[in-house]
């Protein structure tokens, strides 16, 4: 028998970055907010304290901070005519769980998207013509512009104490910053991190080739910082345990280190853990959400009524909840009808390793967002005429770690095991620099989510099915970027260079990046999207969806900054417009 709880004004499903932002904004407005998190409570000072061993086996290989695939996973295939099989081990992407979500184990690379990224279709058509976009490419404009999001980017950067150097301050180009970025209304709240040998070597080579290197925007603290909520963060110690690990030093901006210390003191906020939400419930007329049904760790089914529901899960779970709840029409690639599950996109990763004889890099002195980058080949910062693709990516050297189990770069031709492999690891561990390309992926007709007809999860629901492969546009784009990577790597003066191209077809097994997008995309009309520009469901106006699932395609940057800006933009509209007149909001 289902237990029915007292109604709450707002229920937030999932408690990572966006869940915390939504809860903080709405409780500040005076609303009664309940957050439901499937995982357990985790606190920086107790669970991730500085005396906690950053154990590679525990965190990287036994998935301490990641979701449990024995309870809920997805099936995967490259093409629609293949049989999809369940993903039994985490690989290509690493969704988080527990309080704080994936943000607990992120690197902290915090970008703003380019202004043209938000008009991906109209901008490219205007510059290159309709023929530049393949028939099966389904990119579209977002419905929101960079100018509208700029104050929300600024707010998130101040919340996190992002370290960096502005390149475009109110339209004026600034020395040492990214000259291609959209305008900033203010400088970064903190100066750039102190650079180490590897990114400095990259920057020198890039500069010699005529590029404009700049420090990567970092959520790793370059100095002590107190954010607008009064929460204090400490300087980064460059320990090299950011990605896949939690920071116990309060030196990495996460929801748990920037928002929770203030939010948990508010009497109108409640956080309930061990609550696995299975379904969004609707009224009989399918006009509004009435709450959510979840199951506790003890197996009890609970219905939580709410006047407003906000889904803040990782994109695969947001999309799955829509499908399991019968909200919106599931996308059909044959007919092109339906929007739920449409426009899934990933990112295109490639790179090169530069090997030296005597140049020491000390890779263990690192941080998740310690690096230098160039943006000459990102978005539409360069002329694509005749190249056969749209999109691009940034190129950078990040010195993130020298973890001994995970980090053992060796040149091409090295034996896979034995004495030869051991010698190569020993000789090259302290003498290798990586240069990487982080490329965009455009959305295509054949890349999507739907429900698998064969496999079910631990709760008896059909597993969600992912169909994805890199298309010719991304293959050509990545090949072009990788050539630029190789040019910089060869200019860095090493003994030899090993180039790693993007693997085709896409393989879900090896880790690449946790930057999945699409599936509940935003747009200008219900015909081409699941939500409006405020992340409000077209179908159920008291349902809001946060996260990278709103992206109609995936630009060439890490998504977290834009995910957060969209959440702040959405909540500003809720506070200014929706609460005065609950219902569909006017798209100004």
Coordinates of C-alpha atoms in Angstrom, one line a residue:
X1 CA 0.0 0.0 0.0
X2 CA 1.3 3.4 -1.0
X3 CA 1.9 5.9 1.9
X4 CA 0.7 9.4 1.1
X5 CA 2.7 12.3 2.5
X6 CA 1.5 15.8 3.3
X7 CA 1.6 18.1 0.2
X8 CA 4.6 20.3 -0.2
X9 CA 4.9 23.5 -2.3
X10 CA 7.9 22.2 -4.3
X11 CA 9.5 18.8 -4.6
X12 CA 13.0 18.7 -6.2
X13 CA 14.1 15.3 -7.6
X14 CA 17.9 14.8 -7.4
X15 CA 20.2 16.8 -5.4
X16 CA 23.4 17.8 -7.2
X17 CA 24.3 21.2 -8.7
X18 CA 20.9 22.1 -10.2
X19 CA 18.9 20.6 -7.3
X20 CA 20.9 22.8 -4.8
X21 CA 20.5 25.9 -7.0
X22 CA 16.8 25.4 -7.4
X23 CA 16.3 24.8 -3.7
X24 CA 18.4 27.7 -2.6
X25 CA 16.6 30.1 -5.0
X26 CA 13.0 29.0 -4.0
X27 CA 13.7 28.8 -0.3
X28 CA 15.1 32.4 -0.5
X29 CA 11.7 33.3 -2.1
X30 CA 10.0 31.8 1.0
X31 CA 8.7 28.6 -0.5
X32 CA 8.6 25.3 1.3
X33 CA 11.0 23.0 -0.6
X34 CA 11.5 19.2 -0.2
X35 CA 14.5 17.6 -2.1
X36 CA 14.5 13.9 -2.8
X37 CA 17.9 12.1 -3.3
X38 CA 18.2 8.4 -4.1
X39 CA 21.6 8.2 -2.5
X40 CA 22.8 8.9 1.0
X41 CA 23.9 11.9 2.9
X42 CA 27.5 12.9 2.3
X43 CA 29.3 15.8 4.1
X44 CA 32.6 17.3 3.2
X45 CA 34.0 17.5 6.7
X46 CA 33.1 14.0 7.7
X47 CA 33.0 11.8 4.6
X48 CA 35.7 13.5 2.6
X49 CA 37.9 15.1 5.3
X50 CA 41.5 15.9 4.6
X51 CA 42.6 12.8 6.5
X52 CA 40.5 10.6 4.2
X53 CA 42.7 8.4 1.9
X54 CA 42.2 9.2 -1.7
X55 CA 42.2 5.5 -2.6
X56 CA 42.3 4.9 -6.4
X57 CA 40.8 1.4 -6.0
X58 CA 37.9 2.6 -3.8
X59 CA 37.0 5.7 -5.8
X60 CA 38.1 5.1 -9.4
X61 CA 37.7 1.4 -9.8
X62 CA 35.1 0.4 -7.3
X63 CA 32.9 3.4 -8.1
X64 CA 32.4 4.8 -4.6
X65 CA 30.8 8.0 -5.9
X66 CA 29.0 6.7 -8.9
X67 CA 25.6 5.2 -9.5
X68 CA 24.8 1.5 -8.9
X69 CA 24.1 -0.1 -12.3
X70 CA 22.7 -3.2 -10.6
X71 CA 19.6 -1.1 -9.7
X72 CA 19.2 1.0 -12.8
X73 CA 21.2 1.2 -16.0
X74 CA 20.6 1.6 -19.8
X75 CA 21.0 -0.5 -22.9
X76 CA 23.2 0.6 -25.7
X77 CA 23.7 0.2 -29.5
X78 CA 25.4 2.2 -32.2
X79 CA 22.6 1.9 -34.8
X80 CA 18.8 1.3 -34.8
X81 CA 19.1 -2.0 -36.6
X82 CA 21.3 -3.5 -33.9
X83 CA 20.2 -5.2 -30.7
X84 CA 21.0 -3.1 -27.6
X85 CA 22.7 -4.7 -24.6
X86 CA 22.7 -3.5 -21.0
X87 CA 25.6 -1.4 -19.7
X88 CA 26.9 -3.6 -16.8
X89 CA 30.0 -1.5 -15.9
X90 CA 30.5 2.3 -15.9
X91 CA 32.8 3.4 -18.6
X92 CA 32.3 6.2 -21.1
X93 CA 30.5 8.4 -18.6
X94 CA 30.3 8.4 -14.8
X95 CA 27.0 9.6 -13.3
X96 CA 27.2 10.4 -9.6
X97 CA 24.9 9.5 -6.8
X98 CA 24.4 10.6 -3.1
X99 CA 24.0 14.2 -2.0
X100 CA 26.0 16.5 -4.3
X101 CA 25.6 14.3 -7.4
X102 CA 28.2 14.2 -10.1
X103 CA 29.5 17.6 -9.1
X104 CA 31.2 16.0 -6.1
X105 CA 33.6 14.2 -8.5
X106 CA 34.0 16.8 -11.3
X107 CA 37.2 18.4 -12.3
X108 CA 35.9 22.0 -12.0
X109 CA 36.4 23.2 -15.6
X110 CA 33.8 25.9 -15.8
X111 CA 33.1 27.4 -19.2
X112 CA 30.6 29.7 -20.8
X113 CA 29.3 28.7 -24.2
X114 CA 29.9 31.0 -27.2
X115 CA 27.1 33.4 -28.2
X116 CA 26.8 31.6 -31.6
X117 CA 26.4 28.2 -29.8
X118 CA 22.8 29.3 -28.8
X119 CA 21.8 29.9 -32.4
X120 CA 23.4 26.8 -33.8
X121 CA 21.0 26.4 -36.7
X122 CA 20.2 30.0 -37.7
X123 CA 23.8 31.2 -37.3
X124 CA 25.3 28.4 -39.5
X125 CA 22.6 28.7 -42.1
X126 CA 23.1 32.5 -42.3
X127 CA 26.9 32.1 -42.6
X128 CA 27.2 29.0 -44.7
X129 CA 23.8 28.3 -46.2
X130 CA 21.3 25.4 -45.7
X131 CA 23.6 23.0 -47.6
X132 CA 26.2 23.2 -44.8
X133 CA 23.8 21.2 -42.6
X134 CA 23.3 17.5 -43.5
X135 CA 19.8 16.3 -43.9
X136 CA 20.0 14.1 -40.9
X137 CA 21.4 16.8 -38.6
X138 CA 18.7 18.0 -36.2
X139 CA 20.4 21.0 -34.5
X140 CA 18.2 23.9 -33.6
X141 CA 18.4 27.3 -31.8
X142 CA 18.0 27.1 -28.0
X143 CA 15.3 29.7 -27.6
X144 CA 17.5 31.6 -25.1
X145 CA 20.5 33.8 -26.0
X146 CA 23.9 34.3 -24.5
X147 CA 23.0 37.9 -23.5
X148 CA 20.0 36.6 -21.5
X149 CA 22.2 34.0 -19.7
X150 CA 25.2 36.3 -19.0
X151 CA 24.1 37.6 -15.6
X152 CA 23.3 34.0 -14.6
X153 CA 26.8 32.8 -15.7
X154 CA 28.2 35.7 -13.6
X155 CA 26.2 34.7 -10.6
X156 CA 27.3 31.1 -10.7
X157 CA 31.0 32.1 -11.2
X158 CA 30.7 34.3 -8.1
X159 CA 29.0 31.5 -6.1
X160 CA 31.9 29.1 -7.0
X161 CA 34.8 31.6 -6.8
X162 CA 35.9 30.6 -10.4
X163 CA 39.5 31.4 -11.1
X164 CA 40.4 32.8 -14.5
X165 CA 41.1 35.8 -16.7
X166 CA 38.4 37.7 -18.6
X167 CA 39.1 38.1 -22.3
X168 CA 36.1 40.2 -23.2
X169 CA 35.1 42.6 -20.4
X170 CA 31.9 44.6 -21.5
X171 CA 33.1 44.3 -25.1
X172 CA 36.7 45.3 -24.5
X173 CA 39.3 42.7 -25.3
X174 CA 41.5 42.0 -22.3
X175 CA 45.2 40.9 -22.4
X176 CA 45.7 37.3 -21.3
X177 CA 42.1 36.1 -21.5
X178 CA 40.1 34.3 -24.2
X179 CA 39.6 36.8 -27.0
X180 CA 36.8 34.7 -28.5
X181 CA 34.4 34.6 -25.5
X182 CA 31.2 36.4 -25.2
X183 CA 31.1 39.6 -23.2
X184 CA 31.5 39.5 -19.4
X185 CA 29.9 42.0 -17.1
X186 CA 32.7 41.6 -14.6
X187 CA 36.1 40.0 -14.1
X188 CA 36.4 36.5 -12.7
X189 CA 36.1 36.6 -8.9
X190 CA 39.5 35.0 -8.5
X191 CA 42.8 35.2 -10.4
X192 CA 44.0 32.3 -12.5
X193 CA 45.6 29.3 -10.8
X194 CA 49.4 29.2 -10.5
X195 CA 50.6 27.4 -13.7
X196 CA 53.0 24.4 -13.6
X197 CA 55.4 23.3 -16.3
X198 CA 53.1 21.3 -18.6
X199 CA 50.5 24.1 -19.4
X200 CA 53.3 26.7 -19.6
X201 CA 55.1 24.5 -22.2
X202 CA 51.8 24.2 -24.2
X203 CA 51.2 28.0 -23.9
X204 CA 54.6 28.8 -25.3
X205 CA 54.2 26.5 -28.3
X206 CA 50.7 27.8 -29.0
X207 CA 51.9 31.4 -28.8
X208 CA 54.7 30.7 -31.2
X209 CA 52.1 29.3 -33.7
X210 CA 50.1 32.5 -33.5
X211 CA 47.4 31.4 -31.1
X212 CA 46.1 33.1 -28.0
X213 CA 46.5 30.8 -25.0
X214 CA 44.7 31.6 -21.8
X215 CA 44.3 30.0 -18.4
X216 CA 41.4 27.5 -18.1
X217 CA 38.4 28.7 -16.0
X218 CA 38.7 26.8 -12.7
X219 CA 36.4 25.9 -9.8
X220 CA 39.6 24.9 -7.9
X221 CA 40.4 27.8 -5.6
X222 CA 43.4 29.9 -6.5
X223 CA 43.1 31.6 -3.1
X224 CA 40.8 31.7 -0.1
X225 CA 37.3 32.9 -1.0
X226 CA 34.0 33.7 0.6
X227 CA 31.0 33.4 -1.7
X228 CA 27.8 35.5 -1.7
X229 CA 26.1 33.0 0.6
X230 CA 28.8 33.5 3.2
X231 CA 30.4 30.1 2.6
X232 CA 34.2 29.9 2.8
X233 CA 36.4 28.0 0.4
X234 CA 40.1 27.3 0.9
X235 CA 43.1 27.5 -1.5
X236 CA 43.8 24.5 -3.7
X237 CA 46.7 22.3 -2.6
X238 CA 47.3 20.9 -6.1
X239 CA 47.0 17.3 -4.8
X240 CA 45.8 15.9 -8.2
X241 CA 42.6 14.2 -6.8
X242 CA 39.7 16.1 -8.4
X243 CA 38.0 14.2 -11.2
X244 CA 36.4 11.0 -9.8
X245 CA 37.2 12.1 -6.2
X246 CA 35.7 14.4 -3.6
X247 CA 37.7 17.3 -2.2
X248 CA 38.0 17.3 1.5
X249 CA 39.9 20.6 1.6
X250 CA 36.9 22.8 0.6
X251 CA 39.1 23.8 -2.4
X252 CA 36.8 22.6 -5.2
X253 CA 33.4 24.3 -5.7
X254 CA 30.6 21.8 -5.5
X255 CA 27.0 22.0 -4.4
X256 CA 28.1 20.6 -1.0
X257 CA 30.9 23.2 -0.5
X258 CA 29.2 26.3 -1.9
X259 CA 25.4 26.0 -1.2
X260 CA 24.6 23.3 1.4
X261 CA 26.2 25.0 4.4
X262 CA 23.8 27.9 3.9
X263 CA 20.8 26.0 2.6
X264 CA 20.7 23.4 5.3
X265 CA 20.1 26.1 7.9
X266 CA 16.9 27.3 6.3
X267 CA 13.7 26.0 8.1
X268 CA 11.7 25.9 4.9
X269 CA 14.1 23.3 3.3
X270 CA 14.0 19.5 3.8
X271 CA 16.4 17.0 2.3
X272 CA 15.2 13.4 2.2
X273 CA 17.7 10.7 1.2
X274 CA 17.2 7.1 0.2
X275 CA 14.3 8.2 -2.0
X276 CA 14.4 6.6 -5.5
X277 CA 11.8 8.5 -7.6
X278 CA 10.0 6.1 -10.0
X279 CA 7.4 8.3 -11.5
X280 CA 6.0 11.8 -11.9
X281 CA 2.2 11.6 -11.2
X282 CA -0.3 13.7 -13.2
X283 CA -3.9 14.7 -12.7
X284 CA -6.7 13.0 -14.7
X285 CA -6.7 15.7 -17.4
X286 CA -2.9 15.5 -18.0
X287 CA -2.7 19.2 -17.4
X288 CA -0.4 19.4 -14.3
X289 CA 1.9 17.2 -12.2
X290 CA 0.5 16.3 -8.8
X291 CA 3.7 15.0 -7.2
X292 CA 6.0 12.0 -7.4
X293 CA 6.1 8.4 -6.4
X294 CA 9.3 7.1 -4.8
X295 CA 10.5 4.0 -3.1
X296 CA 12.5 4.0 0.1
X297 CA 15.6 2.0 0.9
X298 CA 13.4 -0.3 2.9
X299 CA 11.2 -0.9 -0.1
X300 CA 8.2 1.2 0.9
X301 CA 6.3 3.0 -1.8
X302 CA 5.5 6.6 -1.1
X303 CA 3.5 9.3 -2.9
X304 CA 4.7 12.9 -2.3
X305 CA 2.1 15.4 -3.5
X306 CA 3.5 18.8 -4.6
X307 CA 2.3 22.0 -6.2
X308 CA 5.5 22.2 -8.3
X309 CA 7.9 19.4 -9.4
X310 CA 11.5 20.1 -10.5
X311 CA 13.5 17.3 -12.1
X312 CA 17.2 17.8 -11.3
X313 CA 18.7 14.4 -12.1
X314 CA 21.5 13.4 -14.5
X315 CA 20.1 13.6 -18.0
X316 CA 19.6 9.9 -18.4
X317 CA 17.4 9.8 -15.4
X318 CA 15.4 12.9 -16.2
X319 CA 14.6 11.5 -19.6
X320 CA 13.8 8.1 -18.2
X321 CA 11.3 9.7 -15.7
X322 CA 9.5 11.5 -18.5
X323 CA 9.2 8.2 -20.4
X324 CA 8.1 6.1 -17.4
X325 CA 5.6 8.8 -16.5
X326 CA 4.0 9.1 -19.9
X327 CA 4.9 12.8 -20.2
X328 CA 5.4 13.9 -23.8
X329 CA 5.7 11.8 -26.9
X330 CA 8.8 9.5 -27.1
X331 CA 10.8 10.3 -30.2
X332 CA 10.5 8.1 -33.3
X333 CA 13.5 8.4 -35.6
X334 CA 11.6 6.9 -38.5
X335 CA 8.9 9.5 -38.6
X336 CA 10.7 12.3 -36.7
X337 CA 7.7 12.7 -34.4
X338 CA 8.0 13.2 -30.7
X339 CA 10.6 15.1 -28.7
X340 CA 11.3 13.1 -25.5
X341 CA 14.6 11.3 -26.1
X342 CA 15.4 13.3 -29.2
X343 CA 18.8 15.0 -30.0
X344 CA 21.1 13.0 -27.7
X345 CA 24.7 14.2 -28.1
X346 CA 28.0 13.4 -26.6
X347 CA 31.5 15.0 -27.1
X348 CA 34.3 14.3 -29.4
X349 CA 37.6 13.6 -27.6
X350 CA 41.1 13.2 -29.1
X351 CA 44.6 14.3 -28.2
X352 CA 48.3 13.7 -28.3
X353 CA 51.1 12.8 -25.8
X354 CA 54.5 14.6 -26.0
X355 CA 57.4 12.5 -24.6
X356 CA 60.6 14.1 -23.3
X357 CA 64.0 12.7 -22.2
X358 CA 64.9 15.2 -19.5
X359 CA 62.0 17.7 -19.1
X360 CA 60.3 16.9 -15.8
X361 CA 56.6 17.7 -15.4
X362 CA 55.9 16.4 -11.9
X363 CA 52.4 15.2 -12.9
X364 CA 51.2 14.6 -9.3
X365 CA 51.2 18.3 -8.8
X366 CA 47.9 18.9 -10.4
X367 CA 44.2 20.0 -10.1
X368 CA 41.1 19.3 -12.1
X369 CA 41.1 22.6 -13.9
X370 CA 44.8 23.5 -13.9
X371 CA 45.6 24.2 -17.5
X372 CA 46.0 26.5 -20.5
X373 CA 43.8 26.5 -23.5
X374 CA 43.2 28.0 -27.0
X375 CA 39.8 28.7 -28.5
X376 CA 40.8 29.5 -32.2
X377 CA 39.0 26.3 -33.4
X378 CA 35.9 26.2 -31.2
X379 CA 32.4 26.8 -32.3
X380 CA 32.4 29.2 -35.2
X381 CA 35.5 31.0 -34.2
X382 CA 37.1 30.0 -37.6
X383 CA 35.8 29.9 -41.1
X384 CA 34.3 26.5 -41.9
X385 CA 33.8 27.1 -45.6
X386 CA 34.8 24.0 -47.5
X387 CA 35.7 22.0 -44.4
X388 CA 32.7 19.7 -44.6
X389 CA 31.6 20.1 -41.0
X390 CA 30.2 22.6 -38.5
X391 CA 31.2 22.9 -34.8
X392 CA 34.6 22.7 -33.2
X393 CA 36.3 22.5 -29.8
X394 CA 38.9 23.9 -27.5
X395 CA 42.5 22.6 -27.3
X396 CA 44.2 22.5 -23.9
X397 CA 46.8 21.0 -21.7
X398 CA 45.4 20.2 -18.3
X399 CA 47.6 18.9 -15.5
X400 CA 45.0 17.0 -13.5
X401 CA 46.8 14.1 -11.9
X402 CA 49.7 11.7 -11.7
X403 CA 47.7 8.9 -10.0
X404 CA 49.9 5.8 -10.2
X405 CA 47.2 3.2 -11.1
X406 CA 45.5 5.4 -13.7
X407 CA 48.3 7.4 -15.1
X408 CA 51.0 5.5 -17.0
X409 CA 51.6 7.2 -20.4
X410 CA 53.9 5.3 -22.8
X411 CA 54.9 5.9 -26.4
X412 CA 53.6 4.0 -29.4
X413 CA 55.1 0.5 -29.8
X414 CA 55.5 -0.1 -26.1
X415 CA 54.7 -3.7 -25.1
X416 CA 51.4 -4.2 -23.4
X417 CA 52.9 -5.9 -20.4
X418 CA 56.1 -7.3 -18.9
X419 CA 59.6 -5.8 -18.4
X420 CA 59.4 -3.6 -21.5
X421 CA 56.1 -2.0 -20.4
X422 CA 57.4 -1.5 -16.8
X423 CA 60.5 0.2 -18.1
X424 CA 58.5 2.5 -20.4
X425 CA 56.2 3.5 -17.5
X426 CA 59.2 4.3 -15.3
X427 CA 61.0 6.3 -18.0
X428 CA 58.0 8.3 -19.1
X429 CA 55.8 8.9 -16.0
X430 CA 57.5 12.2 -15.2
X431 CA 58.3 13.2 -18.7
X432 CA 55.0 13.3 -20.6
X433 CA 52.6 16.1 -21.4
X434 CA 49.1 15.6 -22.8
X435 CA 47.4 17.9 -25.3
X436 CA 43.7 17.4 -25.7
X437 CA 40.8 18.4 -28.0
X438 CA 37.4 18.7 -26.5
X439 CA 35.0 18.8 -29.4
X440 CA 31.3 19.5 -30.0
X441 CA 28.8 16.9 -31.2
X442 CA 25.9 18.0 -33.3
X443 CA 22.6 16.2 -32.8
X444 CA 21.4 13.8 -35.5
X445 CA 18.3 12.0 -36.4
X446 CA 19.7 8.5 -35.5
X447 CA 21.0 9.5 -32.0
X448 CA 18.3 9.2 -29.3
X449 CA 16.9 7.6 -26.2
X450 CA 13.8 5.3 -26.1
X451 CA 12.6 2.4 -24.0
X452 CA 14.1 -1.0 -24.4
X453 CA 11.5 -3.8 -25.2
X454 CA 13.6 -6.5 -23.6
X455 CA 15.3 -5.5 -20.4
X456 CA 13.9 -4.1 -17.1
X457 CA 15.5 -2.5 -14.1
X458 CA 15.3 -3.6 -10.4
X459 CA 11.9 -1.8 -10.1
X460 CA 10.3 -3.6 -13.0
X461 CA 10.4 -0.7 -15.4
X462 CA 11.8 -1.0 -19.0
X463 CA 15.4 0.1 -19.2
X464 CA 16.0 3.2 -21.2
X465 CA 17.9 2.5 -24.5
X466 CA 20.6 4.7 -26.0
X467 CA 21.3 4.6 -29.7
X468 CA 24.4 6.6 -30.6
X469 CA 27.3 6.9 -32.9
X470 CA 29.6 9.6 -34.2
X471 CA 28.4 10.8 -37.6
X472 CA 30.4 12.1 -40.5
X473 CA 30.2 15.7 -39.3
X474 CA 31.9 14.8 -36.0
X475 CA 34.4 12.5 -37.6
X476 CA 35.6 15.3 -40.0
X477 CA 35.5 17.9 -37.2
X478 CA 37.5 15.7 -34.8
X479 CA 40.1 14.9 -37.5
X480 CA 40.5 18.6 -38.2
X481 CA 41.0 19.4 -34.5
X482 CA 43.4 16.5 -34.0
X483 CA 45.6 17.9 -36.7
X484 CA 45.7 21.2 -34.8
X485 CA 46.5 19.3 -31.6
X486 CA 49.4 17.4 -33.4
X487 CA 50.8 20.7 -34.7
X488 CA 51.0 22.2 -31.2
X489 CA 52.3 19.0 -29.7
X490 CA 55.1 18.8 -32.3
X491 CA 56.0 22.4 -31.5
X492 CA 56.4 21.6 -27.9
X493 CA 59.9 20.2 -28.4
X494 CA 59.6 16.7 -27.2
X495 CA 61.5 13.5 -28.2
X496 CA 58.4 12.1 -29.9
X497 CA 54.6 12.6 -30.2
X498 CA 51.9 10.0 -30.0
X499 CA 48.5 11.1 -31.5
X500 CA 45.2 9.6 -30.3
X501 CA 42.3 10.1 -32.7
X502 CA 38.7 9.9 -31.7
X503 CA 37.6 6.2 -31.7
X504 CA 35.0 5.3 -34.3
X505 CA 32.6 3.7 -33.9
X506 CA 31.7 5.1 -30.5
X507 CA 32.5 2.6 -27.7
X508 CA 30.6 2.9 -24.4
X509 CA 33.2 0.9 -22.5
X510 CA 36.3 3.2 -22.0
X511 CA 35.9 6.4 -20.0
X512 CA 35.8 9.5 -22.1
X513 CA 33.7 12.3 -20.6
X514 CA 30.5 12.5 -18.5
X515 CA 29.1 15.2 -20.8
X516 CA 25.9 13.7 -22.2
X517 CA 23.3 16.1 -23.5
X518 CA 19.8 16.2 -25.0
X519 CA 16.7 14.1 -24.5
X520 CA 14.4 16.8 -23.0
X521 CA 15.6 19.7 -25.2
X522 CA 14.5 23.3 -24.9
X523 CA 13.2 25.4 -27.8
X524 CA 10.8 28.0 -29.1
X525 CA 7.7 25.9 -29.6
X526 CA 6.1 22.6 -28.3
X527 CA 6.6 21.2 -31.8
X528 CA 10.4 21.1 -31.6
X529 CA 11.1 20.8 -27.8
X530 CA 10.1 19.4 -24.4
X531 CA 10.6 22.7 -22.5
X532 CA 10.4 26.4 -23.2
X533 CA 13.3 28.8 -22.6
X534 CA 12.7 28.7 -18.9
X535 CA 13.0 24.9 -18.7
X536 CA 9.3 24.7 -18.1
X537 CA 7.5 21.7 -19.5
X538 CA 5.2 22.6 -22.4
X539 CA 2.8 19.8 -21.4
X540 CA 2.7 20.2 -17.6
X541 CA 3.4 23.9 -16.7
X542 CA 4.1 23.1 -13.0
X543 CA 6.9 20.7 -14.1
X544 CA 10.4 22.0 -14.7
X545 CA 13.5 20.1 -16.0
X546 CA 17.1 21.1 -15.2
X547 CA 20.4 20.0 -16.6
X548 CA 22.2 19.3 -19.8
X549 CA 19.2 17.3 -21.1
X550 CA 17.9 20.8 -22.2
X551 CA 20.8 21.3 -24.7
X552 CA 19.5 20.8 -28.3
X553 CA 23.1 19.9 -29.3
X554 CA 26.4 19.7 -27.5
X555 CA 28.9 22.6 -28.0
X556 CA 32.7 22.2 -27.6
X557 CA 32.9 23.0 -23.9
X558 CA 32.3 21.3 -20.6
X559 CA 28.6 21.9 -19.8
X560 CA 28.5 22.7 -16.0
X561 CA 28.6 26.5 -16.3
X562 CA 25.7 26.5 -18.8
X563 CA 23.7 23.9 -16.8
X564 CA 24.0 26.2 -13.8
X565 CA 23.2 29.4 -15.7
X566 CA 20.1 27.8 -17.2
X567 CA 19.0 26.8 -13.7
X568 CA 19.4 30.3 -12.4
X569 CA 17.6 31.7 -15.5
X570 CA 14.7 29.3 -14.9
X571 CA 14.4 30.2 -11.3
X572 CA 14.5 33.9 -11.9
X573 CA 11.5 33.5 -14.3
X574 CA 9.7 31.3 -11.7
X575 CA 10.2 34.0 -9.0
X576 CA 9.4 36.9 -11.3
X577 CA 6.6 35.4 -13.3
X578 CA 5.4 31.9 -12.5
X579 CA 4.7 32.4 -8.8
X580 CA 2.5 35.4 -9.6
X581 CA 0.5 33.5 -12.2
X582 CA 1.1 29.7 -12.2
X583 CA 0.8 28.4 -15.7
X584 CA 2.7 28.6 -19.0
X585 CA 5.2 31.5 -18.9
X586 CA 5.4 34.0 -21.6
X587 CA 8.6 33.7 -23.6
X588 CA 9.8 37.3 -23.7

